Coordinates of C-alpha atoms in Angstrom, one line a residue:
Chain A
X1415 CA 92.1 25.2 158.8
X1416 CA 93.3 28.5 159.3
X1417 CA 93.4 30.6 156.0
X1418 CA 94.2 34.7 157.7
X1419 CA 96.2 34.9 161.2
X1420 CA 96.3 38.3 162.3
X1421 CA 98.8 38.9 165.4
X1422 CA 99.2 42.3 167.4
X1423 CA 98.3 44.3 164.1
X1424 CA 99.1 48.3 164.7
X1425 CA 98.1 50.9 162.1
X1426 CA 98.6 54.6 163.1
X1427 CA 98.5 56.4 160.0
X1428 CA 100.9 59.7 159.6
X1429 CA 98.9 62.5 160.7
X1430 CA 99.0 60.4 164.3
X1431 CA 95.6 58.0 164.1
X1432 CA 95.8 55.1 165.5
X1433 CA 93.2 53.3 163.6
X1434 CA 93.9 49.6 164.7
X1435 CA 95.5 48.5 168.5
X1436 CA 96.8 45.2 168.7
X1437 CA 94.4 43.4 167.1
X1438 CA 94.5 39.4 166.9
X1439 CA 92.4 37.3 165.5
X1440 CA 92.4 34.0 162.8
X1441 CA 89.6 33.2 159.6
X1442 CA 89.4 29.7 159.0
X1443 CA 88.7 28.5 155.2
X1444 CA 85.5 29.1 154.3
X1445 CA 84.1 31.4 157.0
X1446 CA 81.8 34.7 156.1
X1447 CA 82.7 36.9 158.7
X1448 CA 81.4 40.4 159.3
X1449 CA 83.2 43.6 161.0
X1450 CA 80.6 46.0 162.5
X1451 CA 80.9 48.8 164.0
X1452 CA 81.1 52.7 163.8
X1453 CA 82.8 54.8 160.9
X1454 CA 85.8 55.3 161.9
X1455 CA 86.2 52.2 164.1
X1456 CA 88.9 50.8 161.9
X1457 CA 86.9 48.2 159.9
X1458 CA 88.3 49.7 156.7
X1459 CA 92.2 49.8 157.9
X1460 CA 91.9 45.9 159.0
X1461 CA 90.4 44.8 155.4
X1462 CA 93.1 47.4 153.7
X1463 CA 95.8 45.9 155.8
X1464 CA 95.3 42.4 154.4
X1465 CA 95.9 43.1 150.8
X1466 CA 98.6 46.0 151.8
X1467 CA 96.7 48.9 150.8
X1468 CA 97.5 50.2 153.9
X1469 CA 101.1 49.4 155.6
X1470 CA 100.5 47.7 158.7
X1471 CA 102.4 49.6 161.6
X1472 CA 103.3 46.7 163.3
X1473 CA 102.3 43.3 163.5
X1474 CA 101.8 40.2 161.5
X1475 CA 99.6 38.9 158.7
X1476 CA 100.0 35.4 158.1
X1477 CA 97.8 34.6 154.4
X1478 CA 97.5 30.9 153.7
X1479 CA 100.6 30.6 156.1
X1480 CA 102.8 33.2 154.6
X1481 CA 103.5 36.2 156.0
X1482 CA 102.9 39.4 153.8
X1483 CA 103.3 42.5 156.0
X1484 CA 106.8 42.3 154.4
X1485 CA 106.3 40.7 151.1
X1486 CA 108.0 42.4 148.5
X1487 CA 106.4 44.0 145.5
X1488 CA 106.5 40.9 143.5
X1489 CA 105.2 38.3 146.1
X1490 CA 102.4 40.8 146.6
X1491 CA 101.2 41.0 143.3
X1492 CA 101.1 37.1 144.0
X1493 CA 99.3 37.8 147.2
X1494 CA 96.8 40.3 145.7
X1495 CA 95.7 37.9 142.8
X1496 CA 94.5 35.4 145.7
X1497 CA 92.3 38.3 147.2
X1498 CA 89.4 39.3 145.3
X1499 CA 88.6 43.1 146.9
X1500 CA 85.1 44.5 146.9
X1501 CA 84.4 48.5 147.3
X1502 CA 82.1 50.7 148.3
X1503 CA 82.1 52.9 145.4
X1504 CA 82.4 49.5 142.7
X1505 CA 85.9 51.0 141.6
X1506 CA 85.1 50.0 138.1
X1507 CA 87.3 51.8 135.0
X1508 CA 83.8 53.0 133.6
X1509 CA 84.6 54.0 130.1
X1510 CA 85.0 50.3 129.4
X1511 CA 83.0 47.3 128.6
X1512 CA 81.5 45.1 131.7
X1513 CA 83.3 42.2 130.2
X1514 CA 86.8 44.5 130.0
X1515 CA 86.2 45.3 133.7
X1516 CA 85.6 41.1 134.9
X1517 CA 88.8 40.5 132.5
X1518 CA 90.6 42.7 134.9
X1519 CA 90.7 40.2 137.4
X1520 CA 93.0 38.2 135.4
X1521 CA 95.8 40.8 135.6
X1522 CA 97.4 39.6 138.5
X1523 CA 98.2 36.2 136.5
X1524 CA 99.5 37.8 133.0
X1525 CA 102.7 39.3 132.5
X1526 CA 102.8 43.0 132.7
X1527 CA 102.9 43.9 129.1
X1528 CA 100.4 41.0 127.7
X1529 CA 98.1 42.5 130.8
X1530 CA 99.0 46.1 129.5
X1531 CA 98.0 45.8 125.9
X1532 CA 95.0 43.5 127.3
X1533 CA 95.9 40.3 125.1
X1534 CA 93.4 37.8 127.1
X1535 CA 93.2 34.3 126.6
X1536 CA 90.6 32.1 125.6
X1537 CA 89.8 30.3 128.3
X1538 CA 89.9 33.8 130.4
X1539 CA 87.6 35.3 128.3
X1540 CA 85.1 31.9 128.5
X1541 CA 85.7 32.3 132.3
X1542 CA 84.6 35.9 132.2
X1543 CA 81.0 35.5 130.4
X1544 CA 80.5 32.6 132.6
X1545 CA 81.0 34.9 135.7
X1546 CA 79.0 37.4 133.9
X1547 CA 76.0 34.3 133.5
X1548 CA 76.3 33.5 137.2
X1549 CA 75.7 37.6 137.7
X1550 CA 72.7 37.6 135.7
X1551 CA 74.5 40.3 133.5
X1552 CA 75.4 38.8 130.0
X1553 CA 73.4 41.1 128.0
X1554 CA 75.2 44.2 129.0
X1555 CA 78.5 42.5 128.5
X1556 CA 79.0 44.7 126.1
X1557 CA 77.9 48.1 127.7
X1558 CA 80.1 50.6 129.8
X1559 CA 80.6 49.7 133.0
X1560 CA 79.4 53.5 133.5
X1561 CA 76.2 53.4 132.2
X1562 CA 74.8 50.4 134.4
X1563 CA 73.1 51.0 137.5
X1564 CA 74.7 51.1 141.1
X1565 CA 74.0 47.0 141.9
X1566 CA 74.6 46.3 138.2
X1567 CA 77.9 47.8 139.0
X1568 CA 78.3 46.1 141.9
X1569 CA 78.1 42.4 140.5
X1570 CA 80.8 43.3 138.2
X1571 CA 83.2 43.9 140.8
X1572 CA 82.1 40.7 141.9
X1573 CA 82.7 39.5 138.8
X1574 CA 86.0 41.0 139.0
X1575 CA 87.1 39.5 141.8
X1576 CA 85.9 36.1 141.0
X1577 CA 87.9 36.4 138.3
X1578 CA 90.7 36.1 140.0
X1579 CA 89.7 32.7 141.6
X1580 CA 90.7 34.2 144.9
X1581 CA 91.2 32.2 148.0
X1582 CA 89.4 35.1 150.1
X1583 CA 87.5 38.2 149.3
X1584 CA 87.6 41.3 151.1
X1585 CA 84.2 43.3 151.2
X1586 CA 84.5 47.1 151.9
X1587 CA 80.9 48.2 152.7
X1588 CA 79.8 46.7 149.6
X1589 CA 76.3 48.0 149.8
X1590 CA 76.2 51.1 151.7
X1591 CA 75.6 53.0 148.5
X1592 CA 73.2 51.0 147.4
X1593 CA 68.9 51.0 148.1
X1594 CA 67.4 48.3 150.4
X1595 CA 66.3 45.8 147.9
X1596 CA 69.6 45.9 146.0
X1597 CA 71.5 45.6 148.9
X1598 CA 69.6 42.4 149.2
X1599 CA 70.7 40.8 145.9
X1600 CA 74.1 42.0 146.5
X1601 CA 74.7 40.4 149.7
X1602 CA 72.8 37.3 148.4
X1603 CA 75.2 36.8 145.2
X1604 CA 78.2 37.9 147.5
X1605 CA 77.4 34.9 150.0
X1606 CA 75.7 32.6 147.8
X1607 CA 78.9 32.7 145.3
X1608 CA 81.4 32.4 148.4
X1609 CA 79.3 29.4 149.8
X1610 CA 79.0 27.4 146.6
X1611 CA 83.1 28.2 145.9
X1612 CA 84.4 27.7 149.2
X1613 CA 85.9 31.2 149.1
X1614 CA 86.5 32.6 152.8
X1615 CA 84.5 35.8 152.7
X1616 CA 85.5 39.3 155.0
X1617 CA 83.0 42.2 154.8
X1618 CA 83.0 44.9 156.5
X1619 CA 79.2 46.5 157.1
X1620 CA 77.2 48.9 158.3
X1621 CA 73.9 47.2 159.1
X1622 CA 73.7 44.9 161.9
X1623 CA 70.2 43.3 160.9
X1624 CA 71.8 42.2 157.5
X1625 CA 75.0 41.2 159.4
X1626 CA 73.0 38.9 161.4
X1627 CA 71.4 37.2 158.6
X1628 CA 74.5 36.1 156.7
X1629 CA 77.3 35.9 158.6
X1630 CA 78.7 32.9 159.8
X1631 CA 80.8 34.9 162.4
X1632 CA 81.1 38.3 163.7
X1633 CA 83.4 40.8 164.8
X1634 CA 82.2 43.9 166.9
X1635 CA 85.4 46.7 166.4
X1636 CA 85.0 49.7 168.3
X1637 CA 87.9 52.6 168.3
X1638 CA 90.9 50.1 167.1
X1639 CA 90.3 47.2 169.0
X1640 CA 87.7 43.9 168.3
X1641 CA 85.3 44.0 171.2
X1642 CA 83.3 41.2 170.4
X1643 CA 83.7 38.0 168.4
X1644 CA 81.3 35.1 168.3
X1645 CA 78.1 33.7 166.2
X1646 CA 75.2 35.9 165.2
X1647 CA 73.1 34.1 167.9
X1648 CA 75.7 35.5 170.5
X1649 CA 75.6 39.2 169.8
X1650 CA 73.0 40.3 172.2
X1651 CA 71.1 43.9 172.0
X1652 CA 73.5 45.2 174.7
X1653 CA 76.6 43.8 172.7
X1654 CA 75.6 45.8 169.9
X1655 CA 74.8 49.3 171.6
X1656 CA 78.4 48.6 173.4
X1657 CA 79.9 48.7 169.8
X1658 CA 78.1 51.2 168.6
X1659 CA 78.7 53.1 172.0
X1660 CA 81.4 56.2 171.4
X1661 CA 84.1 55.2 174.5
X1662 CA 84.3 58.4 176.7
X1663 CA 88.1 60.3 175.8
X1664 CA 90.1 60.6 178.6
Chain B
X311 CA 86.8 68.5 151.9
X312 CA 83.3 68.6 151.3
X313 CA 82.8 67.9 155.3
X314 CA 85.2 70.8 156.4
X315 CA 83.8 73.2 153.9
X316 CA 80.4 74.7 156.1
X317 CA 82.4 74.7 158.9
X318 CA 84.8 77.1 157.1
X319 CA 81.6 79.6 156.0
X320 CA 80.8 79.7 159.4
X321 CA 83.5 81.3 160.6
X322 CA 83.8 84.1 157.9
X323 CA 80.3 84.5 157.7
X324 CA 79.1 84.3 161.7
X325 CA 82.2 85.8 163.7
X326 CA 81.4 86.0 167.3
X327 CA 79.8 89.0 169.1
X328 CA 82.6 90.1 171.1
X329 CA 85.2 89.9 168.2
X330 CA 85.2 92.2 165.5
X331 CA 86.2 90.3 162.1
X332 CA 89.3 91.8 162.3
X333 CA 90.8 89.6 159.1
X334 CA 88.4 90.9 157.0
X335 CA 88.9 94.7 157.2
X336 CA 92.6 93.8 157.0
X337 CA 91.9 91.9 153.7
X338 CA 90.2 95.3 152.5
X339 CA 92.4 97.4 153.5
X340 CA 95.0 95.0 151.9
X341 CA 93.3 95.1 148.4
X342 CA 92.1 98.9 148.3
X343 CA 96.0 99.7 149.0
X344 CA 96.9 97.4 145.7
X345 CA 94.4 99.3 143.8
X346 CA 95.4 102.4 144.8
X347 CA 99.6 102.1 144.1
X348 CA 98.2 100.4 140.6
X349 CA 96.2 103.6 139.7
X350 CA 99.2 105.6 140.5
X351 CA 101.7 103.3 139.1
X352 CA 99.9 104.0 135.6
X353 CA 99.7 107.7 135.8
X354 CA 103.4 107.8 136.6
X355 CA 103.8 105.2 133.5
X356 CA 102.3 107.4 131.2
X357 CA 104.2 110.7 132.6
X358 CA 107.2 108.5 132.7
X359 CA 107.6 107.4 129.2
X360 CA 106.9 110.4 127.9
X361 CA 104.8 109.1 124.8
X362 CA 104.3 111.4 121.9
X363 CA 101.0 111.4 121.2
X364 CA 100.7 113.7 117.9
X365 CA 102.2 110.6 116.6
X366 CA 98.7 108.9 116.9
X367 CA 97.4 111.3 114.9
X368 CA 100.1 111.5 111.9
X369 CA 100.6 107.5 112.6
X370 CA 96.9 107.2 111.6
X371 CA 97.3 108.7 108.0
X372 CA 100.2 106.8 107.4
X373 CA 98.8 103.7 108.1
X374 CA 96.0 104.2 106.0
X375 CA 98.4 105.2 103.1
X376 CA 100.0 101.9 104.1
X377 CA 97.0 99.5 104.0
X378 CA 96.0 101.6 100.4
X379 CA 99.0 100.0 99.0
X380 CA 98.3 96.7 100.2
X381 CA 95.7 96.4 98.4
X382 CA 94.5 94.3 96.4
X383 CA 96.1 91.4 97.6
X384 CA 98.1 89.6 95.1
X385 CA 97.2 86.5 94.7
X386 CA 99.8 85.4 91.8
X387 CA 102.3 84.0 94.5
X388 CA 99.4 81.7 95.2
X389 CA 101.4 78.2 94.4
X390 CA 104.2 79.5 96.9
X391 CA 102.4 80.7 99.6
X392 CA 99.8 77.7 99.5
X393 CA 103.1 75.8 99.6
X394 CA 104.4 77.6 102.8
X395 CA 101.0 77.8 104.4
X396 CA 100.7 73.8 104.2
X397 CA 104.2 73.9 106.0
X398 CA 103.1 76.1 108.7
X399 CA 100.5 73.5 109.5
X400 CA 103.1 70.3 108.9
X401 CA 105.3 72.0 111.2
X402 CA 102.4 72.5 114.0
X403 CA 100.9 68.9 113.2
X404 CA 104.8 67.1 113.3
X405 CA 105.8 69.5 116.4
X406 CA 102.2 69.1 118.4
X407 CA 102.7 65.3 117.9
X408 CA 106.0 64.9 119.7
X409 CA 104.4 66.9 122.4
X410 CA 101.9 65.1 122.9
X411 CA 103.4 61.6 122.4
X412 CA 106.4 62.6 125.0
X413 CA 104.1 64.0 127.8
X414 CA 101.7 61.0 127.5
X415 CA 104.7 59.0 128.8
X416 CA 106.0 61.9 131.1
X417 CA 102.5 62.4 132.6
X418 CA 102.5 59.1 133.9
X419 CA 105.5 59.4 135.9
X420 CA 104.2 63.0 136.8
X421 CA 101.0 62.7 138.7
X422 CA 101.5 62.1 142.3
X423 CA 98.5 59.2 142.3
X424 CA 101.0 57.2 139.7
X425 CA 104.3 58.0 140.2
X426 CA 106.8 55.4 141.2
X427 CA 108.2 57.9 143.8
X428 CA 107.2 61.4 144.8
X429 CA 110.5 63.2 143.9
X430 CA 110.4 61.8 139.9
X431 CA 107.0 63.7 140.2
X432 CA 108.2 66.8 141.9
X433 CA 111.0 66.8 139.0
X434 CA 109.2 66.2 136.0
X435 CA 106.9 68.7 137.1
X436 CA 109.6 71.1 137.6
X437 CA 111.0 70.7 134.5
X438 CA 107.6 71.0 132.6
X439 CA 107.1 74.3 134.4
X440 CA 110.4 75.8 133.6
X441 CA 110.1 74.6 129.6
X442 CA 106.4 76.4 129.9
X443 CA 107.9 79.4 131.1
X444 CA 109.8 80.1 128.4
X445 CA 108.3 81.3 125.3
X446 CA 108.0 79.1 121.9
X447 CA 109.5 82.6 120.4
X448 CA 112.9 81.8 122.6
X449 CA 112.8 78.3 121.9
X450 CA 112.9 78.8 117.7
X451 CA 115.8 80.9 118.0
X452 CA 117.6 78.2 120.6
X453 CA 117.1 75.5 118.2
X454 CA 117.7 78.1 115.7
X455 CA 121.7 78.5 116.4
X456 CA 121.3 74.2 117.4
X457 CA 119.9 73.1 113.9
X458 CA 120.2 75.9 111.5
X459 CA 116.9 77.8 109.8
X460 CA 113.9 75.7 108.3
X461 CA 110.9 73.6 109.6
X462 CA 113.3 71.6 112.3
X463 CA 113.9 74.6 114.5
X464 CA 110.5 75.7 114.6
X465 CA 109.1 71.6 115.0
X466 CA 111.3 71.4 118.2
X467 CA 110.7 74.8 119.8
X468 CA 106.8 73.7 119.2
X469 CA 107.5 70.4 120.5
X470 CA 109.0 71.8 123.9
X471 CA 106.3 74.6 124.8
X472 CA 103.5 71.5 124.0
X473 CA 105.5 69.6 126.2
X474 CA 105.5 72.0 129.1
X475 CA 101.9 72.5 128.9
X476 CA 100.7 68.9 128.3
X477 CA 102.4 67.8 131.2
X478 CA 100.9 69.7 133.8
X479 CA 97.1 69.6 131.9
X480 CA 98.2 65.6 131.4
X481 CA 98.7 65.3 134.6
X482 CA 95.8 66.7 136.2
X483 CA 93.6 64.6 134.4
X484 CA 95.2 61.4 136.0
X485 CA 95.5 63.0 139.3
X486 CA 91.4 63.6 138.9
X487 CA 90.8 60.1 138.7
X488 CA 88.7 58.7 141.6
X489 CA 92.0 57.0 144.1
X490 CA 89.3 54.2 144.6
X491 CA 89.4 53.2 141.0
X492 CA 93.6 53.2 141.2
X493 CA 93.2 50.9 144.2
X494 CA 90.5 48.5 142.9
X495 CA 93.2 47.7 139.9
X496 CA 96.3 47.1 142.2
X497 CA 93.9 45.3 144.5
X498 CA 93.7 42.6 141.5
X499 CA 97.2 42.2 141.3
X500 CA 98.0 44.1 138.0
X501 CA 101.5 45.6 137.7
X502 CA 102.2 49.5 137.0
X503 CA 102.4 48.9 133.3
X504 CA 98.6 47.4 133.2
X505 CA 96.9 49.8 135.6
X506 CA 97.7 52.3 133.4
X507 CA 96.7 50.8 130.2
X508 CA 94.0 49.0 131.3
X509 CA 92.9 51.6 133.8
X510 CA 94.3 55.0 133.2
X511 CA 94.0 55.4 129.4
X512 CA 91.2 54.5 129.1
X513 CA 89.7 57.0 131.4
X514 CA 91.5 60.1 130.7
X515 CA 91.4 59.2 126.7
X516 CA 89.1 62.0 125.6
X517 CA 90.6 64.9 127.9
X518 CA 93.9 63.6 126.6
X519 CA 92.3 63.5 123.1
X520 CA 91.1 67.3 123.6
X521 CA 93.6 69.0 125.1
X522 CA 95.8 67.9 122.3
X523 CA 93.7 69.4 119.7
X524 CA 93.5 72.7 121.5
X525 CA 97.1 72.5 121.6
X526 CA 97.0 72.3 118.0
X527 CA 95.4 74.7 117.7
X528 CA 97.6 76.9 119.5
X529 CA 101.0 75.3 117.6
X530 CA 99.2 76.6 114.3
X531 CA 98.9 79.8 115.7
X532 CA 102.7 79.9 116.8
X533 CA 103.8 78.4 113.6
X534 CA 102.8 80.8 111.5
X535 CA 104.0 83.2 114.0
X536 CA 107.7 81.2 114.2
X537 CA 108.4 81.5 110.0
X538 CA 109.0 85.0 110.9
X539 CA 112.3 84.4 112.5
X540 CA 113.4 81.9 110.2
X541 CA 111.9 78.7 111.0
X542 CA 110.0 78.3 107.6
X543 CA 106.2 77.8 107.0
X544 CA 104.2 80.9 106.1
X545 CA 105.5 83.6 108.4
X546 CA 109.2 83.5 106.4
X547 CA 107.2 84.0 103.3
X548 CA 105.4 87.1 105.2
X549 CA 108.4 88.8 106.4
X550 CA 110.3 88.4 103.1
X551 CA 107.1 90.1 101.6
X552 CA 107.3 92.8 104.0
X553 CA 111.0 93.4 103.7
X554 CA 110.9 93.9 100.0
X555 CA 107.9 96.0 100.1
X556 CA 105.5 93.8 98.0
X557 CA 103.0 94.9 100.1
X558 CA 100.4 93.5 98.0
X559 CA 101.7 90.0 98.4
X560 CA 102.0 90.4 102.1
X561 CA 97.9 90.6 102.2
X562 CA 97.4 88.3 100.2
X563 CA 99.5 85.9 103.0
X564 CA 98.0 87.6 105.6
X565 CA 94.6 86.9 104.5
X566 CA 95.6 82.6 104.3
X567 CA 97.0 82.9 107.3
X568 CA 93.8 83.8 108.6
X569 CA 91.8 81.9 106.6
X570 CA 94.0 78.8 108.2
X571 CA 93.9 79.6 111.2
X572 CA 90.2 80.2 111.1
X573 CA 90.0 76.9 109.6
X574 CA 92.5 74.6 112.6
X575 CA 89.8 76.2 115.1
X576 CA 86.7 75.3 113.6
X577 CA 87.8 71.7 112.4
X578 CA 89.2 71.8 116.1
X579 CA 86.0 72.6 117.5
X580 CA 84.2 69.9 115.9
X581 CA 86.7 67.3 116.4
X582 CA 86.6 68.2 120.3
X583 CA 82.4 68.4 120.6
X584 CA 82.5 64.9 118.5
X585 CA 85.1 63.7 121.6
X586 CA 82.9 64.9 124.2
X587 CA 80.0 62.4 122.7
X588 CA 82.1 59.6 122.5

């Protein structure tokens, strides 16, 4: 079952980039699907497209059957709530607690001025330690999200985003700023959490070898366009030096 | 930014071998011409205005003579100018708040990273600019001829010039805020309203939190300043002094309003190193 079709999606931003050429491509349910290639490829502007952070030139975006390039503000928020983003920077609000910051998640759902004064429910609340158990972070539930360490950080945007019991989850480069080993435990919760959940899973990476290890599928983007698609098995040595090959201007 | 920034020292600091780096000497030549008509400008002030300087020197007696009879402060007006002194602050403390509590909402709609639409930003900040530009002293006698003499005129004219500044230092404190961190809370779905009390507040609480006490501070200043045209507090009780000569009551004012002012800093100091901790 098909949860994302992307038709003939165009994004040339103002100053005159064309960051994506007619790109196509479907995610079934339950799929964890990686986008290499080089910075500046596009991998960012194809994640940002399907939660509207970035208004898609042209082209279609069909999310659980319903298009949203055109969604108005209210549908989005609707749309958003089912998409649980990850960044690279964690994007926490640091001067409040690691449970304030999973709580977040639950936005999406309140109405804008129970959200705004930050009147949470109970089960919410239950739902947020219980994400913050599954991150191995209760004891700093308390903390600010700014004093915890980089990958601490980054399970509580996971956290976050879970919170939002999304459908799919859209992973910018979640551990590019991150050391080896706690890259490792990252990517481990982030797949181990969309496996167990049957939450479709996008990231967007850096690393090839770790791309490899987890991804169910993957997508080679080079300048705008998906070069390769297939299984980790399939994407050969030359595959990868041809997406990480810089195509000669003309 | 950071990326374009040692390609930019390059070029002023390595121009190429077979062109001179003509923009700099122009620069030079540019500034040395400014300091040059500003040195004259001054000697043709002073011949201008034809100042009478012997004054200085019979001035100088006179204010000595002056001072003499201030002295020693009275202090048996103490109830009354306590009394005025405590308004002074009132009238900084009511017209501060207003401030603050209308550019917190304005500030919103002000930064370009929040605002609903890039023109309500452009205008806000317009209008914030053109309320700063105008001193508090104009603003007191506006409000003045509006609402009559007393604490109101000088409350609103404070409440305008902390308006105009707030905005803008409001503002930039929002617009600092890490885009990514913006993003992350739409990216969950939450409306306007929650991304910036769950988000924004939070975040800019303790430069909000500061810049309000230094504007405080400055109000004080101002509001003792303001009495002297007629919008109550301490300075009214000053120029009265003044006017009917009772020159000894006058030092005794100036030296609370001193002591006051002295005071709002120090307490503001404090508050704003205990804010940095938090």
């Amino acid at each position: 079952m098909e949860i994302l079709e992307i038709q003939n999606l165009t994004k040339i931003y103002k100053d005159g980039t064309t960051a994506l050429r007619d790109i196509s491509f479907n995610v079934k349910k339950g799929e964890f699907a990686i986008i290499i290639g080089s910075s500046g490829a596009g991998k960012s502007t194809i994640l940002r497209s399907i939660n509207r952070l970035v208004q898609p030139t042209s082209g279609s975006i069909l999310f659980q059957n319903k298009e949203i390039t055109t969604s108005s503000k209210g549908e989005l928020r609707k749309i958003r709530r089912e998409m649980g983003m990850i960044f690279q920077g964690f994007h926490l609000i640091k001067r409040v607690s690691v449970l304030k910051n999973v709580l977040h998640g639950r936005l999406g759902y309140m109405n804008s001025f129970k959200g705004a004064i930050g009147a949470f429910s109970k089960e919410d609340e239950e739902a947020a330690w219980s994400l913050l158990e599954r991150v191995g972070l209760t004891d700093q539930a308390y903390k600010r999200a700014g004093e915890l360490s980089g990958g601490q950080q980054q399970r509580v945007a996971i956290a976050r985003a879970l919170a939002q019991k999304p459908a799919l989850i859209l992973a910018d480069e979640p551990i590019a700023s991150l050391d080896p080993t706690t890259s490792e435990t990252i990517m481990n919760y982030l797949y181990q959490i969309c496996h167990e959940d049957g939450i479709t899973c996008i990231v967007n990476l850096h690393q090839v070898e770790v791309a490899k290890r987890y991804a169910t599928r993957i997508l080679g983007v080079q300048q705008g366009t998906i070069i390769f698609d297939g299984s980790a098995t399939e994407l050969s040595d030359s595959e990868i030096q041809h997406i990480y090959q810089k195509k000669l201007v003309v | 930014m950071k990326e374009n920034m040692p390609i930019n020292n390059n070029i002023i600091t390595s121009p190429s071998k077979t062109e001179p780096p003509r923009k700099k000497t122009k620069r030079d030549r540019f500034l040395t011409g400014i300091l040059i008509f500003g040195g004259l400008f001054f000697i043709f002030s002073l011949i201008q205005l034809n100042l009478d300087y012997s004054r200085l020197i019979s001035g100088t007696s006179k204010l000595f003579s002056f001072v003499g009879h201030m002295m020693p402060p009275d202090f048996s007006t103490w109830e009354k100018v306590i009394g005025a002194g405590l308004e002074s602050l009132q009238i900084a403390i009511v017209g501060t708040s207003i401030g603050v509590v209308l550019a917190l909402f304005l500030s919103f709609l002000a930064a370009e990273n929040l605002s609903p639409h890039r023109t309500i930003s452009w205008m806000i900040k317009g209008i914030a600019a053109f309320v700063r530009a105008i001193p508090a002293l104009i603003w007191v006698l506006i409000f003045i001829v509006a609402v009559g003499m007393g604490p109101f005129p000088g409350i609103l004219a404070l409440a305008f010039n902390s308006l105009g500044m707030l905005v803008k230092v409001f503002a930039q404190s929002i617009e600092e805020i890490d885009d990514g961190v913006l993003e992350a809370m739409r990216s969950t779905g939450a409306s306007w309203m929650q991304v910036i009390f769950q988000g924004v507040i939070p975040t800019v609480l303790t430069a909000y939190m500061s810049w309000s006490i230094f504007r405080l501070e400055i109000d004080f200043r101002y509001a003792t300043i303001l009495g002297m045209v007629g919008a109550g507090g301490i300075g009214w009780e000053l120029t009265s002094a003044m006017r009917m000569y009772r020159l000894e009551e006058a030092s005794f004012i100036i030296l609370v309003i001193f002591l006051m002012v002295f005071t709002v800093e120090v307490t503001g100091n404090q508050l704003k190193k205990m804010i940095q901790r938090i």
